Short mmCIF file of C-alpha atoms and ligand atoms in Angstrom, two decimals:
data_model
loop_
_atom_site.label_atom_id
_atom_site.label_comp_id
_atom_site.label_asym_id
_atom_site.label_seq_id
_atom_site.Cartn_x
_atom_site.Cartn_y
_atom_site.Cartn_z
CA MET A 1 65.22 -37.93 135.36
CA ASN A 2 67.70 -39.42 131.92
CA THR A 3 67.93 -37.37 129.05
CA THR A 4 68.69 -38.75 126.00
CA LEU A 5 70.06 -36.17 123.25
CA ILE A 6 68.31 -36.83 119.44
CA ILE A 7 70.63 -35.18 117.42
CA GLY A 8 70.60 -35.32 113.13
CA LEU A 9 72.96 -33.47 110.44
CA GLU A 10 72.64 -31.63 107.38
CA VAL A 11 75.21 -31.49 105.84
CA HIS A 12 76.32 -29.80 102.45
CA VAL A 13 79.28 -30.31 99.92
CA GLN A 14 80.57 -28.43 96.75
CA LEU A 15 81.39 -30.81 94.28
CA THR A 16 84.73 -30.27 92.88
CA THR A 17 83.98 -29.82 89.58
CA GLU A 18 85.76 -27.07 86.92
CA SER A 19 82.62 -25.52 86.11
CA LYS A 20 78.76 -24.32 88.23
CA MET A 21 76.45 -26.47 88.39
CA PHE A 22 74.55 -24.89 85.20
CA SER A 23 76.53 -23.86 83.15
CA SER A 24 80.41 -23.27 82.00
CA CYS A 25 81.46 -20.69 84.39
CA GLY A 26 84.09 -21.33 86.80
CA THR A 27 84.11 -22.68 90.08
CA GLU A 28 88.29 -21.30 91.51
CA PHE A 29 87.38 -20.06 95.62
CA GLY A 30 89.16 -17.42 96.39
CA LEU A 31 88.78 -14.71 93.81
CA SER A 32 87.37 -11.08 93.74
CA PRO A 33 83.51 -10.95 94.49
CA ASN A 34 82.07 -11.03 91.51
CA THR A 35 84.92 -12.10 89.28
CA GLN A 36 83.70 -15.24 88.42
CA THR A 37 79.31 -15.05 86.85
CA ASP A 38 78.22 -15.00 83.93
CA PRO A 39 74.88 -14.59 82.99
CA VAL A 40 73.24 -18.02 84.61
CA SER A 41 75.02 -17.36 87.96
CA LEU A 42 73.74 -14.06 87.81
CA GLY A 43 69.78 -15.24 86.90
CA LEU A 44 69.57 -13.01 84.12
CA PRO A 45 66.01 -13.23 82.48
CA GLY A 46 66.45 -15.12 79.35
CA THR A 47 69.03 -17.67 80.21
CA LEU A 48 69.13 -21.02 80.94
CA PRO A 49 70.35 -23.60 82.73
CA VAL A 50 72.36 -26.46 81.25
CA MET A 51 73.59 -29.90 83.15
CA ASN A 52 76.90 -30.62 84.26
CA ARG A 53 77.17 -34.35 83.84
CA LYS A 54 80.74 -34.49 86.19
CA ALA A 55 78.57 -32.62 89.06
CA PHE A 56 76.39 -34.85 88.68
CA GLU A 57 78.29 -38.56 87.92
CA LEU A 58 80.27 -37.19 91.90
CA ALA A 59 76.72 -36.90 93.01
CA LEU A 60 75.69 -40.86 91.85
CA LYS A 61 79.78 -41.31 92.79
CA THR A 62 78.94 -40.33 96.70
CA ALA A 63 75.14 -41.32 97.19
CA VAL A 64 76.38 -45.04 95.98
CA ALA A 65 79.37 -45.52 97.85
CA LEU A 66 77.48 -44.27 100.95
CA ASP A 67 75.09 -47.32 100.11
CA ALA A 68 71.98 -45.44 99.12
CA THR A 69 69.38 -46.07 96.87
CA ILE A 70 69.44 -44.17 93.72
CA SER A 71 66.89 -43.17 91.39
CA ARG A 72 66.33 -43.79 88.17
CA PHE A 73 64.33 -41.03 87.25
CA THR A 74 65.13 -37.65 88.74
CA LYS A 75 63.74 -33.90 88.52
CA TRP A 76 64.58 -31.06 89.40
CA ASP A 77 63.00 -28.04 91.14
CA ARG A 78 62.70 -25.16 91.60
CA LYS A 79 62.48 -23.89 95.75
CA ASN A 80 61.45 -20.19 95.81
CA TYR A 81 62.58 -17.23 97.85
CA TYR A 82 63.83 -14.07 97.99
CA TYR A 83 67.57 -13.07 99.50
CA PRO A 84 70.24 -11.29 97.96
CA ASP A 85 71.92 -13.46 97.85
CA LEU A 86 69.69 -15.78 94.97
CA PRO A 87 69.06 -13.42 92.08
CA LYS A 88 66.84 -15.78 90.23
CA ASN A 89 64.78 -15.52 93.47
CA TYR A 90 64.46 -19.45 93.43
CA GLN A 91 66.96 -21.82 93.82
CA ILE A 92 67.09 -25.34 91.28
CA SER A 93 67.32 -28.65 93.90
CA GLN A 94 65.47 -31.54 94.05
CA TYR A 95 62.50 -32.00 95.71
CA ASP A 96 60.16 -35.41 95.57
CA LEU A 97 61.98 -36.99 93.62
CA PRO A 98 65.66 -36.90 94.68
CA PHE A 99 68.06 -39.30 93.03
CA SER A 100 69.10 -41.09 96.32
CA THR A 101 67.50 -42.41 98.99
CA GLY A 102 68.73 -43.88 102.46
CA GLY A 103 72.29 -45.60 102.79
CA SER A 104 74.18 -44.89 106.04
CA VAL A 105 78.12 -43.49 107.24
CA PRO A 106 79.45 -45.93 109.16
CA ILE A 107 80.84 -43.75 112.96
CA PRO A 108 83.95 -44.70 114.47
CA PRO A 109 84.05 -45.71 118.12
CA ASN A 110 85.27 -42.93 120.40
CA LYS A 111 89.21 -43.36 121.71
CA ASP A 112 87.15 -45.15 125.06
CA GLY A 113 86.11 -47.73 122.69
CA THR A 114 82.24 -46.10 123.47
CA GLY A 115 79.52 -44.91 120.65
CA GLY A 116 80.40 -45.68 117.37
CA GLY A 117 77.99 -48.28 115.21
CA GLU A 118 76.34 -45.88 112.02
CA VAL A 119 73.65 -43.49 111.20
CA ARG A 120 71.31 -43.69 108.95
CA LEU A 121 70.36 -41.08 105.35
CA THR A 122 67.31 -39.91 104.74
CA ARG A 123 68.51 -38.88 101.44
CA VAL A 124 71.43 -37.26 99.27
CA HIS A 125 69.94 -34.70 96.68
CA LEU A 126 71.81 -32.25 94.43
CA GLU A 127 71.31 -28.58 94.48
CA GLU A 128 73.38 -25.56 93.43
CA ASP A 129 75.31 -22.77 95.79
CA THR A 130 73.78 -19.62 96.80
CA GLY A 131 75.68 -16.43 96.92
CA LYS A 132 77.81 -15.53 100.20
CA LEU A 133 76.77 -11.61 102.45
CA THR A 134 79.62 -10.42 104.68
CA HIS A 135 78.04 -8.25 106.70
CA GLY A 136 80.70 -5.66 106.77
CA ALA A 137 81.11 -2.63 108.67
CA GLY A 138 79.44 0.84 108.57
CA GLY A 139 75.72 -1.60 108.35
CA PHE A 140 76.24 -2.40 104.89
CA SER A 141 75.94 -5.75 103.75
CA GLU A 142 78.35 -6.83 100.79
CA VAL A 143 77.40 -9.81 98.07
CA ASP A 144 79.93 -12.02 96.10
CA LEU A 145 77.85 -13.56 93.63
CA ASN A 146 81.24 -16.48 92.75
CA ARG A 147 80.15 -19.11 94.98
CA ALA A 148 76.15 -18.83 93.39
CA GLY A 149 75.37 -22.01 91.19
CA ILE A 150 78.25 -24.15 92.76
CA PRO A 151 77.36 -27.49 92.84
CA LEU A 152 76.40 -28.53 95.86
CA LEU A 153 75.28 -31.84 97.66
CA GLU A 154 73.19 -31.93 100.42
CA ILE A 155 73.45 -34.74 102.92
CA VAL A 156 70.82 -35.64 105.24
CA THR A 157 71.16 -37.95 107.99
CA GLU A 158 68.40 -39.56 109.89
CA PRO A 159 67.66 -38.71 113.82
CA ASP A 160 70.19 -41.23 114.93
CA LEU A 161 72.82 -40.14 116.98
CA ARG A 162 72.80 -40.00 120.51
CA SER A 163 76.32 -38.09 121.39
CA THR A 164 77.62 -34.67 120.80
CA ALA A 165 81.01 -37.34 119.81
CA ASP A 166 79.14 -39.15 117.44
CA ALA A 167 77.89 -36.24 116.20
CA ARG A 168 81.35 -34.91 115.79
CA ALA A 169 83.00 -38.97 114.65
CA CYS A 170 80.27 -39.14 112.28
CA LEU A 171 80.78 -35.92 110.43
CA GLU A 172 84.70 -36.15 110.90
CA GLU A 173 84.02 -40.19 109.02
CA LEU A 174 81.44 -38.52 106.19
CA ARG A 175 84.39 -36.14 104.97
CA LEU A 176 87.15 -38.67 105.31
CA THR A 177 84.99 -40.82 102.98
CA LEU A 178 84.56 -37.29 100.68
CA ARG A 179 87.79 -37.15 100.41
CA TYR A 180 87.72 -40.76 98.96
CA LEU A 181 85.55 -40.38 96.77
CA GLY A 182 87.92 -37.15 95.57
CA VAL A 183 84.04 -35.69 94.53
CA SER A 184 85.25 -32.76 97.34
CA ASP A 185 87.81 -31.04 99.78
CA CYS A 186 85.78 -30.95 101.92
CA GLU A 187 87.69 -27.06 103.62
CA MET A 188 85.34 -26.13 106.46
CA GLN A 189 87.03 -22.57 106.62
CA GLU A 190 86.69 -22.23 103.02
CA GLY A 191 82.57 -23.30 103.16
CA SER A 192 83.44 -26.41 100.90
CA LEU A 193 81.37 -28.50 103.79
CA ARG A 194 78.69 -27.22 105.97
CA CYS A 195 77.48 -28.42 108.54
CA ASP A 196 73.43 -27.99 110.12
CA ALA A 197 71.86 -30.06 113.03
CA ASN A 198 68.43 -30.37 114.02
CA VAL A 199 68.79 -31.01 117.62
CA ASN A 200 66.24 -31.65 120.89
CA LEU A 201 65.95 -33.58 123.93
CA HIS A 202 63.89 -36.90 125.34
CA ILE A 203 63.34 -36.40 129.42
CA GLU A 204 62.45 -39.47 130.69
CA LYS A 205 59.64 -38.59 133.87
CA ASP A 206 56.87 -40.67 135.76
CA GLY A 207 56.85 -43.19 133.05
CA LYS A 208 56.78 -41.13 130.10
CA THR A 209 58.87 -39.73 127.45
CA ILE A 210 58.80 -35.83 126.66
CA ALA A 211 60.09 -34.14 123.50
CA THR A 212 61.60 -30.71 124.00
CA PRO A 213 61.51 -28.51 120.97
CA ILE A 214 63.31 -28.98 117.97
CA VAL A 215 66.19 -26.37 117.05
CA GLU A 216 68.53 -26.25 114.28
CA ILE A 217 71.40 -24.84 114.91
CA LYS A 218 72.81 -23.01 111.53
CA ASN A 219 76.89 -21.37 111.13
CA LEU A 220 78.60 -24.67 112.36
CA ASN A 221 81.67 -24.17 110.64
CA SER A 222 84.22 -26.20 112.55
CA PHE A 223 84.46 -29.64 113.92
CA ARG A 224 84.49 -28.21 117.02
CA SER A 225 82.10 -25.62 116.65
CA VAL A 226 79.23 -28.92 115.41
CA GLN A 227 80.51 -30.95 119.57
CA LEU A 228 80.55 -27.40 121.60
CA ALA A 229 76.97 -26.12 120.09
CA LEU A 230 75.25 -29.29 120.89
CA GLU A 231 76.81 -29.58 124.09
CA TYR A 232 75.57 -26.16 124.92
CA GLU A 233 71.91 -26.39 122.93
CA ALA A 234 71.34 -29.60 124.88
CA LEU A 235 72.35 -27.93 128.49
CA ARG A 236 70.05 -24.89 126.94
CA GLN A 237 66.78 -26.97 126.09
CA LEU A 238 66.43 -28.93 129.61
CA LYS A 239 66.70 -25.73 131.40
CA LYS A 240 64.14 -23.86 128.89
CA TRP A 241 61.91 -27.14 129.36
CA GLU A 242 61.98 -26.85 133.57
CA ALA A 243 61.45 -23.21 133.39
CA ASP A 244 58.62 -23.18 130.64
CA GLY A 245 57.39 -26.73 130.41
CA LEU A 246 57.18 -27.09 126.83
CA THR A 247 57.09 -29.51 124.35
CA ILE A 248 57.21 -30.50 121.15
CA ASN A 249 53.77 -30.42 120.40
CA ASP A 250 53.71 -26.85 121.81
CA ALA A 251 56.19 -25.56 119.94
CA PRO A 252 57.18 -25.01 116.54
CA LYS A 253 60.60 -25.98 114.94
CA GLU A 254 63.37 -22.91 115.97
CA THR A 255 66.44 -22.23 114.19
CA ARG A 256 69.72 -21.14 116.06
CA GLY A 257 72.80 -19.60 115.04
CA TRP A 258 76.33 -20.76 116.59
CA SER A 259 77.99 -17.98 117.57
CA ASP A 260 81.90 -18.78 118.07
CA PRO A 261 83.22 -16.13 119.95
CA GLU A 262 80.36 -16.11 122.60
CA GLY A 263 80.50 -20.06 122.62
CA MET A 264 76.33 -19.97 122.49
CA THR A 265 73.31 -20.09 119.77
CA LYS A 266 71.32 -17.33 119.14
CA PRO A 267 67.74 -16.87 117.72
CA GLN A 268 67.33 -16.66 114.02
CA ARG A 269 65.12 -16.17 111.88
CA THR A 270 61.89 -18.84 111.94
CA LYS A 271 61.99 -21.11 109.26
CA GLU A 272 59.89 -21.20 106.67
CA THR A 273 58.33 -24.77 105.58
CA ALA A 274 58.14 -26.77 102.34
CA ALA A 275 54.68 -25.01 101.61
CA ASP A 276 56.29 -21.69 101.94
CA TYR A 277 58.65 -22.47 98.85
CA ARG A 278 56.24 -22.98 96.55
CA TYR A 279 58.54 -25.75 95.00
CA PHE A 280 57.35 -27.17 91.14
CA PRO A 281 59.45 -29.17 88.31
CA GLU A 282 62.33 -26.62 87.15
CA PRO A 283 60.61 -26.04 83.09
CA ASP A 284 63.79 -25.38 81.82
CA LEU A 285 65.52 -28.77 82.72
CA VAL A 286 65.02 -32.31 81.25
CA PRO A 287 64.55 -35.13 84.10
CA VAL A 288 67.69 -37.53 84.42
CA VAL A 289 67.31 -40.93 83.58
CA VAL A 290 70.67 -43.65 85.22
CA ASP A 291 70.79 -46.23 83.61
CA ASP A 292 72.44 -50.01 83.90
CA GLU A 293 75.81 -49.20 82.10
CA TRP A 294 75.86 -45.33 83.81
CA LEU A 295 75.20 -46.53 86.99
CA ALA A 296 77.88 -50.10 86.95
CA ARG A 297 80.69 -47.47 85.46
CA VAL A 298 80.27 -44.60 88.91
CA LYS A 299 80.58 -47.97 90.92
CA ALA A 300 83.29 -49.45 88.91
CA SER A 301 85.15 -45.81 89.29
CA ILE A 302 84.99 -45.70 93.86
CA GLY A 303 88.28 -47.54 95.40
CA GLU A 304 88.05 -48.52 99.35
CA LEU A 305 86.35 -46.54 101.44
CA PRO A 306 88.34 -45.96 105.11
CA ALA A 307 85.71 -48.44 106.77
CA LYS A 308 87.03 -51.26 104.71
CA ARG A 309 90.61 -50.27 104.75
CA ARG A 310 91.16 -49.61 108.76
CA LYS A 311 89.45 -53.32 108.62
CA ARG A 312 91.67 -54.78 105.84
CA PHE A 313 94.72 -53.15 108.05
CA GLU A 314 94.05 -54.74 110.86
CA THR A 315 93.62 -58.47 109.53
CA GLU A 316 96.37 -58.29 106.63
CA TYR A 317 98.97 -56.39 108.56
CA GLY A 318 97.92 -57.12 112.11
CA LEU A 319 97.69 -54.03 113.05
CA SER A 320 95.84 -52.29 116.09
CA ALA A 321 93.04 -50.75 116.11
CA TYR A 322 94.53 -47.30 116.94
CA ASP A 323 97.65 -47.63 113.86
CA ALA A 324 95.36 -48.78 111.66
CA ASN A 325 93.50 -45.80 112.27
CA VAL A 326 96.11 -43.05 112.30
CA LEU A 327 97.18 -44.50 109.05
CA VAL A 328 93.36 -44.46 107.11
CA GLU A 329 92.80 -40.84 108.93
CA GLN A 330 96.16 -39.35 107.49
CA GLY A 331 94.47 -39.57 103.40
CA GLN A 332 94.23 -41.73 101.05
CA ASP A 333 98.36 -40.81 99.44
CA VAL A 334 98.92 -41.54 103.38
CA ALA A 335 97.51 -45.73 103.41
CA ASP A 336 98.41 -46.19 99.81
CA TYR A 337 101.55 -45.55 101.14
CA TYR A 338 101.91 -47.80 103.41
CA ASP A 339 99.99 -50.30 101.19
CA ALA A 340 103.20 -49.91 99.14
CA VAL A 341 105.88 -50.37 101.83
CA ALA A 342 103.98 -53.48 102.88
CA ARG A 343 104.66 -54.77 99.53
CA SER A 344 108.44 -54.81 100.01
CA THR A 345 108.53 -55.93 103.83
CA SER A 346 107.12 -58.61 106.31
CA GLU A 347 107.32 -56.01 109.38
CA TYR A 348 104.19 -54.35 109.31
CA LYS A 349 104.18 -52.69 112.28
CA ILE A 350 107.98 -51.78 112.28
CA ALA A 351 106.27 -50.07 109.26
CA SER A 352 103.42 -48.35 110.30
CA ASN A 353 105.18 -46.94 113.20
CA TRP A 354 107.96 -45.80 111.10
CA ILE A 355 105.49 -43.56 108.31
CA GLN A 356 103.77 -42.59 111.98
CA GLN A 357 106.42 -41.25 113.74
CA ASP A 358 109.61 -40.04 110.63
CA VAL A 359 107.69 -39.89 106.91
CA LEU A 360 104.64 -37.61 108.92
CA ARG A 361 106.59 -35.66 110.82
CA ILE A 362 108.96 -35.09 107.60
CA ALA A 363 106.32 -34.49 105.28
CA LYS A 364 104.91 -31.68 107.54
CA GLU A 365 108.22 -29.95 107.96
CA GLN A 366 109.58 -30.11 104.70
CA LYS A 367 105.12 -29.47 103.69
CA LEU A 368 105.54 -32.45 100.79
CA VAL A 369 102.21 -34.42 99.75
CA MET A 370 103.00 -38.37 99.54
CA ALA A 371 103.37 -38.29 96.17
CA ASP A 372 107.06 -35.83 96.29
CA PHE A 373 108.07 -37.54 99.70
CA PRO A 374 111.83 -38.46 98.24
CA ILE A 375 111.94 -41.86 100.33
CA ARG A 376 110.08 -44.19 97.82
CA PRO A 377 107.67 -47.47 99.49
CA GLU A 378 110.06 -50.40 98.36
CA VAL A 379 114.04 -47.59 99.71
CA LEU A 380 111.60 -47.62 103.48
CA ALA A 381 110.90 -51.09 103.51
CA ASP A 382 114.26 -52.27 102.91
CA LEU A 383 115.36 -49.77 105.59
CA VAL A 384 112.50 -51.65 107.73
CA ASN A 385 114.67 -54.44 106.70
CA ARG A 386 118.19 -53.32 107.24
CA VAL A 387 116.63 -52.83 111.31
CA LYS A 388 114.69 -55.84 111.74
CA SER A 389 117.71 -58.01 110.49
CA GLY A 390 120.14 -56.53 113.08
CA GLU A 391 122.20 -54.80 110.62
CA ILE A 392 121.41 -51.26 112.04
CA ASN A 393 119.40 -50.28 115.59
CA THR A 394 116.92 -48.00 115.43
CA ASN A 395 118.34 -44.83 116.32
CA SER A 396 120.85 -44.75 113.40
CA GLY A 397 118.20 -45.46 110.97
CA ARG A 398 116.74 -42.70 112.29
CA GLU A 399 119.79 -40.46 111.19
CA VAL A 400 120.63 -42.91 107.50
CA LEU A 401 117.01 -41.80 107.08
CA GLY A 402 117.27 -38.27 107.52
CA LYS A 403 121.00 -38.72 105.38
CA MET A 404 119.49 -40.61 103.01
CA ILE A 405 116.83 -37.69 101.69
CA ASP A 406 119.53 -34.64 102.59
CA SER A 407 121.98 -36.20 100.09
CA GLY A 408 119.64 -38.33 98.06
CA GLY A 409 122.23 -41.53 98.39
CA SER A 410 120.99 -45.39 99.35
CA ALA A 411 120.07 -46.81 103.06
CA ALA A 412 123.50 -49.59 101.97
CA ASP A 413 125.93 -46.99 100.84
CA ILE A 414 125.00 -44.50 103.42
CA ILE A 415 125.29 -47.02 106.20
CA ALA A 416 128.68 -48.36 104.89
CA SER A 417 130.13 -44.89 104.12
CA GLY A 418 128.68 -43.41 108.04
CA GLY A 419 129.84 -46.19 110.13
CA TYR A 420 126.45 -47.21 110.81
CA ALA A 421 126.73 -50.72 111.35
CA MET A 422 125.26 -52.19 114.35
CA VAL A 423 127.80 -52.52 117.46
CA SER A 424 126.69 -56.59 117.90
CA ASP A 425 130.47 -57.28 118.94
CA LYS A 426 130.12 -58.18 123.32
CA SER A 427 133.11 -57.46 124.34
CA ALA A 428 133.58 -54.06 123.30
CA ILE A 429 129.72 -53.36 124.84
CA ILE A 430 131.42 -55.16 127.72
CA ALA A 431 134.23 -51.77 127.50
CA ALA A 432 131.59 -49.13 126.83
CA VAL A 433 129.49 -50.41 129.81
CA ASP A 434 133.04 -50.06 132.04
CA ALA A 435 133.55 -47.14 130.59
CA ALA A 436 130.50 -45.81 131.42
CA LEU A 437 130.39 -46.80 134.86
CA ALA A 438 133.26 -45.44 135.85
CA SER A 439 131.98 -42.04 134.98
CA ASN A 440 129.25 -41.43 136.13
CA PRO A 441 130.46 -42.75 140.37
CA LYS A 442 127.41 -41.49 141.14
CA ALA A 443 124.29 -43.17 139.51
CA ILE A 444 125.82 -46.32 141.72
CA GLU A 445 125.30 -44.37 144.64
CA ASP A 446 122.10 -43.78 144.28
CA LEU A 447 121.07 -46.73 142.57
CA LYS A 448 122.80 -48.90 146.34
CA GLY A 449 121.23 -45.83 147.64
CA GLY A 450 117.55 -46.35 147.28
CA LYS A 451 117.10 -42.45 146.41
CA LYS A 452 115.88 -42.95 142.47
CA LYS A 453 113.75 -45.22 141.11
CA PRO A 454 116.13 -47.53 139.81
CA ASP A 455 115.09 -48.07 135.86
CA ALA A 456 115.32 -44.28 135.62
CA VAL A 457 118.55 -44.96 136.91
CA LYS A 458 118.95 -47.93 134.17
CA GLY A 459 117.78 -45.70 131.51
CA PHE A 460 120.35 -43.18 132.26
CA LEU A 461 123.24 -45.39 132.43
CA ARG A 462 122.23 -47.56 129.22
CA GLY A 463 121.98 -44.46 127.33
CA GLN A 464 125.24 -43.53 128.51
CA VAL A 465 126.30 -47.19 127.39
CA MET A 466 125.31 -45.77 124.13
CA LYS A 467 126.95 -42.93 123.96
CA GLN A 468 130.29 -44.79 124.31
CA THR A 469 129.36 -46.29 121.48
CA GLY A 470 128.58 -43.22 119.41
CA GLY A 471 125.17 -44.46 119.33
CA LYS A 472 126.04 -48.03 117.12
CA ALA A 473 125.68 -50.56 120.22
CA ASP A 474 122.82 -53.13 119.51
CA PRO A 475 120.17 -52.21 122.58
CA ASN A 476 119.90 -55.83 123.43
CA ILE A 477 123.04 -56.68 123.67
CA VAL A 478 123.72 -53.14 126.24
CA SER A 479 120.84 -54.34 128.52
CA GLU A 480 121.84 -57.37 129.03
CA LEU A 481 125.34 -56.06 129.38
CA LEU A 482 124.79 -53.91 132.00
CA ASP A 483 122.32 -55.52 133.88
CA ALA A 484 124.49 -58.44 134.21
CA LYS A 485 127.32 -56.17 135.89
CA LEU A 486 124.80 -53.77 138.42
CA ALA A 487 123.83 -56.65 139.67
CA GLU A 488 127.37 -58.04 140.12
CA LEU A 489 128.13 -54.33 141.80
CA MET A 490 125.11 -54.28 144.17
CA GLY A 491 125.66 -57.59 145.49
MN1 LIG B 501 70.44 -27.17 101.08
#
């Protein structure tokens, strides 16, 4: 029996704007409950919404970047329902004429090279966020309307995803793209990126395909929970079908919530259908007309997106897919930094290693964003060039980099004053080899006796020789001379 997992995602993203979708109220995260409200977000009678043009523009930018078709005429609708986090008793959203349809998100392949491809988008529309309910102790629930009215982009995919890993990869790529676009901070734990997943199974049996009832999973607030919840649901639906045989034709769509602590999905309220929401055009807002000039301006504001940048790093700099991805997925500032380094050196691979192993580590330790990183790209490129030319070895280069950060001095000064220049003088290195062998007779015995792996013993001895030279010897010459000496000793 063959089963296929069918997954579609529905993603809500809070747009980064100074004010709310339909009023001038602020949008800062983390303020005391109900301090960031105004008559519009409280839904007071007699208030009127005014569209936030910046929010619409960020939404346009996102949809254009995702290759969607932009509607030149779009309107607002009321989605009517009662809930304590929705004081107006309706949400302003878009129903039959969303501002964008179609488009796609690229999915990078998994690490083992499987999966990947692209997921089609059904639509992207703009709406307002609701307030937040906290179900606290003592049986009380608290309402915080700070979030009510924040611009919210809803991105709906087609059910194109076929594995939990692809679902996760798609969501990660979407987040990276939104961050490159600068339209949202996409902090899942702060709720600025929220994901629901629709999932069911296609089961092949006796030459027929049987579809299980569709389940919408809510409350997925981390990438890990997206993957775990989908894995759980795939198994649950298979077992349930084996027990009751119910198919998509026998049961309505079910809404279930993911419980992270319990590691399981649980039934929630049954989902309203579109008819229950009594959608009708919002009478207090005019439709939006997107003209050529506006669209052209938005298009021009879109920089190079992650998928394209990975490809360019591979073709322009000859990086492996792995290296290109590490640099790109760190964020636009890191990818920009690498591009800038690569303008001052042609040692692209070494520059990539230095950024991945040293620059990122130091930036993390010192909690620095790249804009504040003390070593400018051209200065790092200069250091890379000095290592490549043999002026210093890689180990010394690391030390020099550390000192450059501590003292702010130039590479040239630190190399000269610290005596870091690489030792390539063969007679000096032969002396170091002899000294290292003389003080480690046991290692030579191990090698002769065959008790230890020759490579391990040689690695140890290479380290001892480097130590004799204060870490400054040319490692290639050390290997060459040490190997020759050992071959002599072994007869
Ligand atoms: Mn929505």
